[in-house]
mmCIF file of C-alpha atoms in Angstrom:
data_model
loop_
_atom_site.group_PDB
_atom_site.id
_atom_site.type_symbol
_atom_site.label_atom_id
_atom_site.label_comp_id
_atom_site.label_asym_id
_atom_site.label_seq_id
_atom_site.Cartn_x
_atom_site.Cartn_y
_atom_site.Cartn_z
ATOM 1 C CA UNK G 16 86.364 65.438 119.088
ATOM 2 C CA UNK G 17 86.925 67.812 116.088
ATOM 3 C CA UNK G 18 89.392 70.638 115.962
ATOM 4 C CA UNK G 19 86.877 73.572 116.392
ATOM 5 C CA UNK G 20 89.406 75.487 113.652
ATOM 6 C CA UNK G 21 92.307 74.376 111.403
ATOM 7 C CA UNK G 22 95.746 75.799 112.396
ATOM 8 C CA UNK G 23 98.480 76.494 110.183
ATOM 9 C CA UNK G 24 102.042 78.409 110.781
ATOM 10 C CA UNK G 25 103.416 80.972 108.208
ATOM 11 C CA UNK G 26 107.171 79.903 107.689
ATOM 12 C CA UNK G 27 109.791 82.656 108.176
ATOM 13 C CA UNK G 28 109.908 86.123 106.166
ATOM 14 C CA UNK G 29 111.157 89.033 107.889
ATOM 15 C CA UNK G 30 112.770 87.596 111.024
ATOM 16 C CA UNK G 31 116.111 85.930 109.730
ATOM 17 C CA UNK G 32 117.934 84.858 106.973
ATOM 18 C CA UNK G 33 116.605 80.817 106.700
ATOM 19 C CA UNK G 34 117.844 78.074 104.396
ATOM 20 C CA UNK G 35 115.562 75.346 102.302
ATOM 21 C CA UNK G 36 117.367 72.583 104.748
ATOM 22 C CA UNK G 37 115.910 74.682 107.946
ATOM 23 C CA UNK G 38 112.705 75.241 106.139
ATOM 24 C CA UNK G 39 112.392 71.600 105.164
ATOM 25 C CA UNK G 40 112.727 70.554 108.875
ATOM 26 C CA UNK G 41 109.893 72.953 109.704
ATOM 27 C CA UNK G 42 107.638 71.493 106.828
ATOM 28 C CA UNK G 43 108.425 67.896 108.232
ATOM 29 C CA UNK G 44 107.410 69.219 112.002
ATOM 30 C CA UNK G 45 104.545 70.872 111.334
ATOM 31 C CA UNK G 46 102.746 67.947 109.481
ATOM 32 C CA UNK G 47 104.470 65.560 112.631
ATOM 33 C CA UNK G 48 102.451 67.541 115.401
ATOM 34 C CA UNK G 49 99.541 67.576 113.271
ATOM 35 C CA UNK G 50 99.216 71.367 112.100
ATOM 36 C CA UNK G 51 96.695 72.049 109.081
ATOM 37 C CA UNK G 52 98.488 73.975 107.279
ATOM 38 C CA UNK G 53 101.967 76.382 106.198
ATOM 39 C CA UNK G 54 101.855 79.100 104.543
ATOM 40 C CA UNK G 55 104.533 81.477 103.067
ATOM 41 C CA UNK G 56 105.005 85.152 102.717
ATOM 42 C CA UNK G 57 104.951 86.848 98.847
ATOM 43 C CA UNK G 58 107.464 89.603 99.333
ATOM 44 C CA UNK G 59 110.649 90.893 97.323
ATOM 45 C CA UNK G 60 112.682 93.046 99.495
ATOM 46 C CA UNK G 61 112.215 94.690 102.798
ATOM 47 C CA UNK G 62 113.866 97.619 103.860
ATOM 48 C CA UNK G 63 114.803 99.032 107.158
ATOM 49 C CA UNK G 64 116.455 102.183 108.994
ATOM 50 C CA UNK G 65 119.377 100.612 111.205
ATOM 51 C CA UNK G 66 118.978 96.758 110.014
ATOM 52 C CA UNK G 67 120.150 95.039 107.037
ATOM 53 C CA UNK G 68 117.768 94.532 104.110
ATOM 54 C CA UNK G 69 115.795 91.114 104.340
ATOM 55 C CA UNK G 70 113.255 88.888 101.627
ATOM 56 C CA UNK G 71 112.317 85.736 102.035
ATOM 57 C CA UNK G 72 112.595 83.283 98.869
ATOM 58 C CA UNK G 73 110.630 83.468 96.223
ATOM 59 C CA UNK G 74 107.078 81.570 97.294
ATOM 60 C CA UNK G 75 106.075 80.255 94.080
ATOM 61 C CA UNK G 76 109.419 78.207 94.155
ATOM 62 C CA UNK G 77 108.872 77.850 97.823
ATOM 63 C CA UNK G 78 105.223 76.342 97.486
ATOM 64 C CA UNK G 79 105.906 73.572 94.659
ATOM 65 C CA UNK G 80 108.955 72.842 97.217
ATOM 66 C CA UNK G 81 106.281 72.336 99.706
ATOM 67 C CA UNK G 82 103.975 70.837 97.952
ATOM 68 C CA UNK G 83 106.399 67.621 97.183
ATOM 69 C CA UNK G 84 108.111 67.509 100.511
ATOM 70 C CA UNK G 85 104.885 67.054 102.279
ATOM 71 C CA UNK G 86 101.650 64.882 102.027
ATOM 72 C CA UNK G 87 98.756 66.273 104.318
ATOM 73 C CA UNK G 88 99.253 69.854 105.552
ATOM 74 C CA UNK G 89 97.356 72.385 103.054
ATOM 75 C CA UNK G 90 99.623 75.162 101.803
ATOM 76 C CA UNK G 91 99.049 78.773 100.410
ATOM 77 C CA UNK G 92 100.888 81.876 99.806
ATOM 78 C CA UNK G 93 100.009 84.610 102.597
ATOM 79 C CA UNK G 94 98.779 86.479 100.461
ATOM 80 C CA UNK G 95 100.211 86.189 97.157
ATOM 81 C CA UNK G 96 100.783 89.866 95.374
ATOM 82 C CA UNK G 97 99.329 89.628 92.002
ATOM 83 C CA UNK G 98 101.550 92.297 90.672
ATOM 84 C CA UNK G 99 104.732 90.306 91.087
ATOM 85 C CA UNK G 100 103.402 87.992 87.391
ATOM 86 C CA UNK G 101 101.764 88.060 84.534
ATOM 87 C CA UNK G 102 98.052 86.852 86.025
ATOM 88 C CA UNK G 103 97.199 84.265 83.098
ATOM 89 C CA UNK G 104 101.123 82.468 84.082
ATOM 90 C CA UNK G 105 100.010 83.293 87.779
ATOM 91 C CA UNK G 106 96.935 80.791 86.936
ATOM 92 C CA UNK G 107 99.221 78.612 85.636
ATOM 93 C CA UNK G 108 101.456 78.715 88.531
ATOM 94 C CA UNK G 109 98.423 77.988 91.281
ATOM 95 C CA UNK G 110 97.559 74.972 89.017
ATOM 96 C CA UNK G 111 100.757 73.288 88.911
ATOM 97 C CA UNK G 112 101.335 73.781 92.360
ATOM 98 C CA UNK G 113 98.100 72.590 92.999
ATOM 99 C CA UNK G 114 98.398 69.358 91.205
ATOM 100 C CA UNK G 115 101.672 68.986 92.420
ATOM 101 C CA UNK G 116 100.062 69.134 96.178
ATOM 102 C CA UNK G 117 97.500 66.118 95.151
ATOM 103 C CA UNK G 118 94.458 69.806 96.041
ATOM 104 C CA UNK G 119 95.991 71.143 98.932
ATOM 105 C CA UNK G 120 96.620 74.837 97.352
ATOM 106 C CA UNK G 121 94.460 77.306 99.227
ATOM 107 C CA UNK G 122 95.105 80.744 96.643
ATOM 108 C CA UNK G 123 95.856 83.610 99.237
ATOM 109 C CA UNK G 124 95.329 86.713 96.716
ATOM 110 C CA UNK G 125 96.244 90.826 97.792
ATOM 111 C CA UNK G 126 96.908 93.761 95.453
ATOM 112 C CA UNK G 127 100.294 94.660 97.110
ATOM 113 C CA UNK G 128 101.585 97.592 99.608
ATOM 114 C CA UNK G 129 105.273 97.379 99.868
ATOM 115 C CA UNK G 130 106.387 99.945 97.452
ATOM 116 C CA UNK G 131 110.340 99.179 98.237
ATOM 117 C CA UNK G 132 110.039 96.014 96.241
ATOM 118 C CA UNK G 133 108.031 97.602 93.231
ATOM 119 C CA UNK G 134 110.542 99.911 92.717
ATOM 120 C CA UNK G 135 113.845 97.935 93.061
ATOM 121 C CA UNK G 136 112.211 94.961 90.652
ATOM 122 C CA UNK G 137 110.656 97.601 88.240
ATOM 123 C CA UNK G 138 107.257 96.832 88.939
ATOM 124 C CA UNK G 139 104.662 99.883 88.455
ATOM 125 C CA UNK G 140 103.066 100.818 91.824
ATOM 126 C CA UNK G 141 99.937 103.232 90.526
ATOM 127 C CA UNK G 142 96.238 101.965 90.517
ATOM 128 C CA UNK G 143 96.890 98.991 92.112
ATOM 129 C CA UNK G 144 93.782 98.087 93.291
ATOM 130 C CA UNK G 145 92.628 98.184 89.282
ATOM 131 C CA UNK G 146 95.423 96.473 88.118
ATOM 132 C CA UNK G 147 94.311 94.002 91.059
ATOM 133 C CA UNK G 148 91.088 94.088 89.812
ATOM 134 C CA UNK G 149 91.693 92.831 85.913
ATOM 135 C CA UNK G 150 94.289 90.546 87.105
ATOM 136 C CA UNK G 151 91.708 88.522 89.285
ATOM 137 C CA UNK G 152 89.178 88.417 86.715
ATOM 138 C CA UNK G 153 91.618 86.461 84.283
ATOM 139 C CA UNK G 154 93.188 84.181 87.592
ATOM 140 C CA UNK G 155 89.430 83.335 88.631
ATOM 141 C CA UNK G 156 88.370 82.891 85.285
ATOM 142 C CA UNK G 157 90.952 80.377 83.989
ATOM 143 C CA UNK G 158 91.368 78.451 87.405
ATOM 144 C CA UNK G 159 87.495 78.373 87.079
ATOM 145 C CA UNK G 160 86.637 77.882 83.612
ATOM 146 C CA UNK G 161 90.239 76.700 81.937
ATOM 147 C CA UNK G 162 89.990 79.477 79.485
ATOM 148 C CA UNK G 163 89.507 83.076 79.226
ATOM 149 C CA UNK G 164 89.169 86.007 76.703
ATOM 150 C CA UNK G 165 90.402 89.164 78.446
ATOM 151 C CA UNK G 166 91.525 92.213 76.989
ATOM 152 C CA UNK G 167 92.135 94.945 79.872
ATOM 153 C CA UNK G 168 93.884 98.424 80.564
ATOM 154 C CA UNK G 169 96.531 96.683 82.318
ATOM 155 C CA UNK G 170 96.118 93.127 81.610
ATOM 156 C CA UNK G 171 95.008 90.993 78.486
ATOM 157 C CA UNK G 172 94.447 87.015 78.392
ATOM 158 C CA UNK G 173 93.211 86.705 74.928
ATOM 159 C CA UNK G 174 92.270 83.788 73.923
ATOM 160 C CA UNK G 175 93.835 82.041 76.854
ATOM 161 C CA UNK G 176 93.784 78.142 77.834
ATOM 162 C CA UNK G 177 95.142 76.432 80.660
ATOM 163 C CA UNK G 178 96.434 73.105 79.735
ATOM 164 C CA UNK G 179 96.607 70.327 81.655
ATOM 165 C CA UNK G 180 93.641 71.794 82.925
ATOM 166 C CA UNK G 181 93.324 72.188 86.830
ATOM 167 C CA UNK G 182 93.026 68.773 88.491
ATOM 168 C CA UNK G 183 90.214 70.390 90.656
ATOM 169 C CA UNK G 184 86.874 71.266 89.122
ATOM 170 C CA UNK G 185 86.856 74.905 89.698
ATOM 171 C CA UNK G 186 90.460 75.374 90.584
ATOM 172 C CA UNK G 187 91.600 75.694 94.135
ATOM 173 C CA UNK G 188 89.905 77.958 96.500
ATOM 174 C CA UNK G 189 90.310 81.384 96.512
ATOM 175 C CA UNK G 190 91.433 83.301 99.952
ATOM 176 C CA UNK G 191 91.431 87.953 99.699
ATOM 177 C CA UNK G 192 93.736 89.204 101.947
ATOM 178 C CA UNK G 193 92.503 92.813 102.450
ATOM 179 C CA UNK G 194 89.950 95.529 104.486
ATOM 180 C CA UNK G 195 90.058 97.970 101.687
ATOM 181 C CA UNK G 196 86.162 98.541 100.496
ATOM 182 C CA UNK G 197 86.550 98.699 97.054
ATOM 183 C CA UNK G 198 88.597 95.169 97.292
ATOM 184 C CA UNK G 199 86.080 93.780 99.149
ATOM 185 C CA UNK G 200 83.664 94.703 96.884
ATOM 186 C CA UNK G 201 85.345 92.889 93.769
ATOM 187 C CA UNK G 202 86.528 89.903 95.746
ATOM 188 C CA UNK G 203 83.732 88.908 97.852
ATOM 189 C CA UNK G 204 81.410 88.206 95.295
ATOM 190 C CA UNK G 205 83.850 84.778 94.095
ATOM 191 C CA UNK G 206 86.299 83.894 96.913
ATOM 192 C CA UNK G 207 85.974 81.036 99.136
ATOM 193 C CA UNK G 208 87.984 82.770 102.158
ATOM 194 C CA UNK G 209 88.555 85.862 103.988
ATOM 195 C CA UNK G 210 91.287 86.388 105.861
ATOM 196 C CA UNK G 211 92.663 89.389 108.653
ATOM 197 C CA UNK G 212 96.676 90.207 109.460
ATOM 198 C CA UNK G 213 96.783 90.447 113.325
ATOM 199 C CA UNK G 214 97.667 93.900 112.995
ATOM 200 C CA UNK G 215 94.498 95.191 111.754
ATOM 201 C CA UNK G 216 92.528 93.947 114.010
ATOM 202 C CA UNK G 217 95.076 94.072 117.134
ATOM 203 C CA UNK G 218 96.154 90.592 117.876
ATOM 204 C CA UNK G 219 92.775 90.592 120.169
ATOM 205 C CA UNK G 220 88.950 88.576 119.811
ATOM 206 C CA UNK G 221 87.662 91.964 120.918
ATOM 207 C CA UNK G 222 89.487 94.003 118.127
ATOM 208 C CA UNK G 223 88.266 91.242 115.822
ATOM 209 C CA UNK G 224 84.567 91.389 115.906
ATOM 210 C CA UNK G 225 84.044 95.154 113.998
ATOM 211 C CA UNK G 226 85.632 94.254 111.656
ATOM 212 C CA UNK G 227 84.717 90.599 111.015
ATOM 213 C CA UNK G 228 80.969 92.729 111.183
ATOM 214 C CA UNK G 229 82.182 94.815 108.168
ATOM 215 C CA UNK G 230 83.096 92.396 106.570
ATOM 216 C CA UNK G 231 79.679 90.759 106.984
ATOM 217 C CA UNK G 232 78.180 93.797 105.896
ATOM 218 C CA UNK G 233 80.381 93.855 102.617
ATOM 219 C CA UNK G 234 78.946 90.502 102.024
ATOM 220 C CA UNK G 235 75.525 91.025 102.444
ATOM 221 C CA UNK G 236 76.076 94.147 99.641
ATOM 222 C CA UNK G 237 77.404 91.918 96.849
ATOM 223 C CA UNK G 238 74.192 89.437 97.729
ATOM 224 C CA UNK G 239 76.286 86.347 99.437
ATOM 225 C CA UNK G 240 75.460 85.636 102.917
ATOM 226 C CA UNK G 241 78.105 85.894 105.191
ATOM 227 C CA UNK G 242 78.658 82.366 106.493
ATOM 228 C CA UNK G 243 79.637 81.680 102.404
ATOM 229 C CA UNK G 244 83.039 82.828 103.162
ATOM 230 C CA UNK G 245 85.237 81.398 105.313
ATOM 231 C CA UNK G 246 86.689 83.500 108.259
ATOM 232 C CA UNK G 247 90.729 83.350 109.043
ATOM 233 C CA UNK G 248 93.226 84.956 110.839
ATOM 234 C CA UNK G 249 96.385 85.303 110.991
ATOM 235 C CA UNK G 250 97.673 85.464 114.680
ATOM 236 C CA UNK G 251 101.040 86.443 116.185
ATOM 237 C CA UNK G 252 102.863 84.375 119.020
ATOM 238 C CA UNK G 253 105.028 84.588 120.824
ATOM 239 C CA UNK G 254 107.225 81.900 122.709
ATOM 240 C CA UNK G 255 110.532 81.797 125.220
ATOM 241 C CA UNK G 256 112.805 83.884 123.449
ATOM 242 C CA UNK G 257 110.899 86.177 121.356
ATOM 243 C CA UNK G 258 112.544 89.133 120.363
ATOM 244 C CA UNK G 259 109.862 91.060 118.675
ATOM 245 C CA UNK G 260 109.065 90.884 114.969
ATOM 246 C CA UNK G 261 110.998 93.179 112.328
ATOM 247 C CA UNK G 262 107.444 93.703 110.175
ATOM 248 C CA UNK G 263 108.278 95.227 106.781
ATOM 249 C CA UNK G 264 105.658 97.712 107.399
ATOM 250 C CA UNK G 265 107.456 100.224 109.594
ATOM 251 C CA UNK G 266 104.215 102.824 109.833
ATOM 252 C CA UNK G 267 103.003 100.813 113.070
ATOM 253 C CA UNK G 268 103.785 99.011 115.930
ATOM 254 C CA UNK G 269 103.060 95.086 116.298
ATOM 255 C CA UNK G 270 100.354 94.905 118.592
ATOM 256 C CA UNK G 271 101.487 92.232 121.887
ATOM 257 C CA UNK G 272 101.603 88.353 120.928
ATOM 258 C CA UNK G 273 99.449 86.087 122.401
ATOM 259 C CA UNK G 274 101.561 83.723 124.379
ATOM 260 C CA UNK G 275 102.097 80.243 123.228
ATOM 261 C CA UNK G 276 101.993 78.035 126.231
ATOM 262 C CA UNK G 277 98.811 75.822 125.645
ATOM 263 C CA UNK G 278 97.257 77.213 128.724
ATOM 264 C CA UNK G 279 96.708 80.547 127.297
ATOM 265 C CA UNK G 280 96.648 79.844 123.257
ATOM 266 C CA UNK G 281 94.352 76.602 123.560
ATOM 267 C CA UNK G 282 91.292 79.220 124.369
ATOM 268 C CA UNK G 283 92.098 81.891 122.936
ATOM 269 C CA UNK G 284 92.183 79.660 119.560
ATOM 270 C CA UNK G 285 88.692 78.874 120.878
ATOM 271 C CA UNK G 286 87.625 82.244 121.355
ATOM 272 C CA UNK G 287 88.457 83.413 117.892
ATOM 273 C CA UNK G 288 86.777 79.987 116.821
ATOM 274 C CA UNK G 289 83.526 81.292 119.016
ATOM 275 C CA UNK G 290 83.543 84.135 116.555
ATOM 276 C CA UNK G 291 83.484 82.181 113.314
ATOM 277 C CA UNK G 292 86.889 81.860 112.826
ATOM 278 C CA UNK G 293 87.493 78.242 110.697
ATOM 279 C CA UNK G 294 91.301 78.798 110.225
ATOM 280 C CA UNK G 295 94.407 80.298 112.193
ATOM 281 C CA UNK G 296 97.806 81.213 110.586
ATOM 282 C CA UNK G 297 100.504 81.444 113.367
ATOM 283 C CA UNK G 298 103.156 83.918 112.570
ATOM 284 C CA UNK G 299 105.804 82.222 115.528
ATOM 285 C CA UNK G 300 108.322 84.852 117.454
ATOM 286 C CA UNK G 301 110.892 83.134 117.257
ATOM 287 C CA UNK G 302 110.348 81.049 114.441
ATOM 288 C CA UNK G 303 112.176 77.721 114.694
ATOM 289 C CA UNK G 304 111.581 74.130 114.888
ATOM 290 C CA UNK G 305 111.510 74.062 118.302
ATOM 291 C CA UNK G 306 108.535 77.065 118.408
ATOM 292 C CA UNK G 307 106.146 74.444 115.920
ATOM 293 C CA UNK G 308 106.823 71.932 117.897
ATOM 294 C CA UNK G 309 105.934 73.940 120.888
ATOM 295 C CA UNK G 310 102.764 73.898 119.773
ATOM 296 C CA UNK G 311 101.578 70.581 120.043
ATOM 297 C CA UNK G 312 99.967 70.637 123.384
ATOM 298 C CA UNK G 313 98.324 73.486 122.225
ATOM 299 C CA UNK G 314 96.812 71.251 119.344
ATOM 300 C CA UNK G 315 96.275 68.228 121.828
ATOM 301 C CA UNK G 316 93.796 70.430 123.962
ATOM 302 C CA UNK G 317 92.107 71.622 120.854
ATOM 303 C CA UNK G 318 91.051 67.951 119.900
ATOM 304 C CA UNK G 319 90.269 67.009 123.083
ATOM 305 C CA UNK G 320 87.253 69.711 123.382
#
């Protein structure tokens, strides 16, 4: 039978300190047990009061890595901060690593919260959500078109070409990560995907609906119907051995992980797929090779209905 949603891990960020060896190892597993897709984090530099400071790599690097070292799993940045590049060489970037993938890039896009990393790397943290706003006009509009003739308050493409073009007509899909209004409002009109951290919504199906309902309604006011964009989520588990996820935003608590014996994560992948949900990111406490391929029972009872 069909998998009633694609699943996907996002490879390690905040947790620990991990090497491209380990990481490779974790690429190679998930594509063994049959996982859809990886993703990685877009962060700088995290923070904290009483730990050491942590970032993971850099994921541009990180996804043409990916992209070469495996052959069917999709990949995408989770989500990737537009601030951190120029957004005509950010187009660029998505295209290359999309070729490089043979069209397995999903483009995970987000304006950016984690003002430690703005500062220390000199980026400017005001109007983000404009900046955000010019910056995926030119990304859409070259990955779309192959050209582009922008000239912004914060960002100018003029006269702009992408060359080699991308290798898929219309570039690779585009994913918002965000429940702001106004970013709704100037994403939803051209992405492909949708997608909701487990903190905003609680880790739960029941803290999920509202909110995939607003989201729905934010549709509906830009004139697409809601089943045009895809619904993900990005989930938290937790296996033998978790010791709780250091999140680099420190204003809340991480809700509890769903546990990640198949028994329990099996439905409660089909729950969330009950509500529309067509893809699941897996953000693993702890995350190891032995946690991904933990989860192929869980992917066994999926395909077998």
């Amino acid at each position: 039978m069909t998998r009633p949603l694609k699943v996907g891990i996002q490879l390690p960020e905040t947790e620990r300190e991990v090497r491209w060896p380990e990481l490779l190892d974790m690429a190679r597993a998930a594509e063994e047990i049959g996982l859809d897709s990886i993703w990685v984090g877009d962060h700088l530099l995290y923070r904290f009061e009483n730990l050491p400071p942590r970032g993971p790599w850099e994921a541009w690097s990180m996804l043409a890595a990916l992209a070469a070292v495996t052959r069917r799993v999709e990949i995408g940045p989770l989500v990737a901060c537009v601030s951190f590049h120029n957004p005509a060489v950010m187009a660029k970037m998505a295209a290359t690593v999309d070729d490089i993938s043979g069209g397995r890039l999903i483009l995970g896009l987000g304006a950016g919260w984690n003002r430690t990393e703005y500062d220390a790397f000199g980026m400017p943290f005001d109007h983000r959500v404009s900046r955000f706003e010019e910056a995926f006009a030119i990304i859409r509009g070259l990955l779309r078109d192959g050209r582009v003739d922008f000239r912004g308050r914060y960002h100018s493409a003029p006269d702009c070409e992408l060359h080699p073009p991308p290798s898929r007509e219309g570039g690779p899909p585009l994913m918002v990560g965000s429940m702001g209004e106004r970013m709704l409002a100037i994403t939803l009109p051209h992405v492909q995907a949708w997608n909701a951290w487990y903190r905003w919504f609680g880790n739960t199906v029941e803290g999920y609906r509202p909110m995939r309902e607003a989201v729905d309604t934010s549709c509906r006011a830009v004139g697409r119907e809601p089943s045009e964009v895809e619904r993900t989520v990005a989930l938290l588990v937790a296996f033998p051995g978790a010791a709780g996820r250091q999140s680099g935003d420190l204003t809340e608590a991480d809700p509890d992980p769903i546990q990640g014996e198949a028994t329990t994560l099996a439905p409660t992948l089909r729950a969330f797929a009950d509500e529309g949900v067509s893809h699941a990111q897996l953000v693993l406490d702890p995350i190891t090779v032995d946690s991904i391929q933990a989860l192929e029972p869980t992917l066994r009872q999926l395909d077998a209905g």
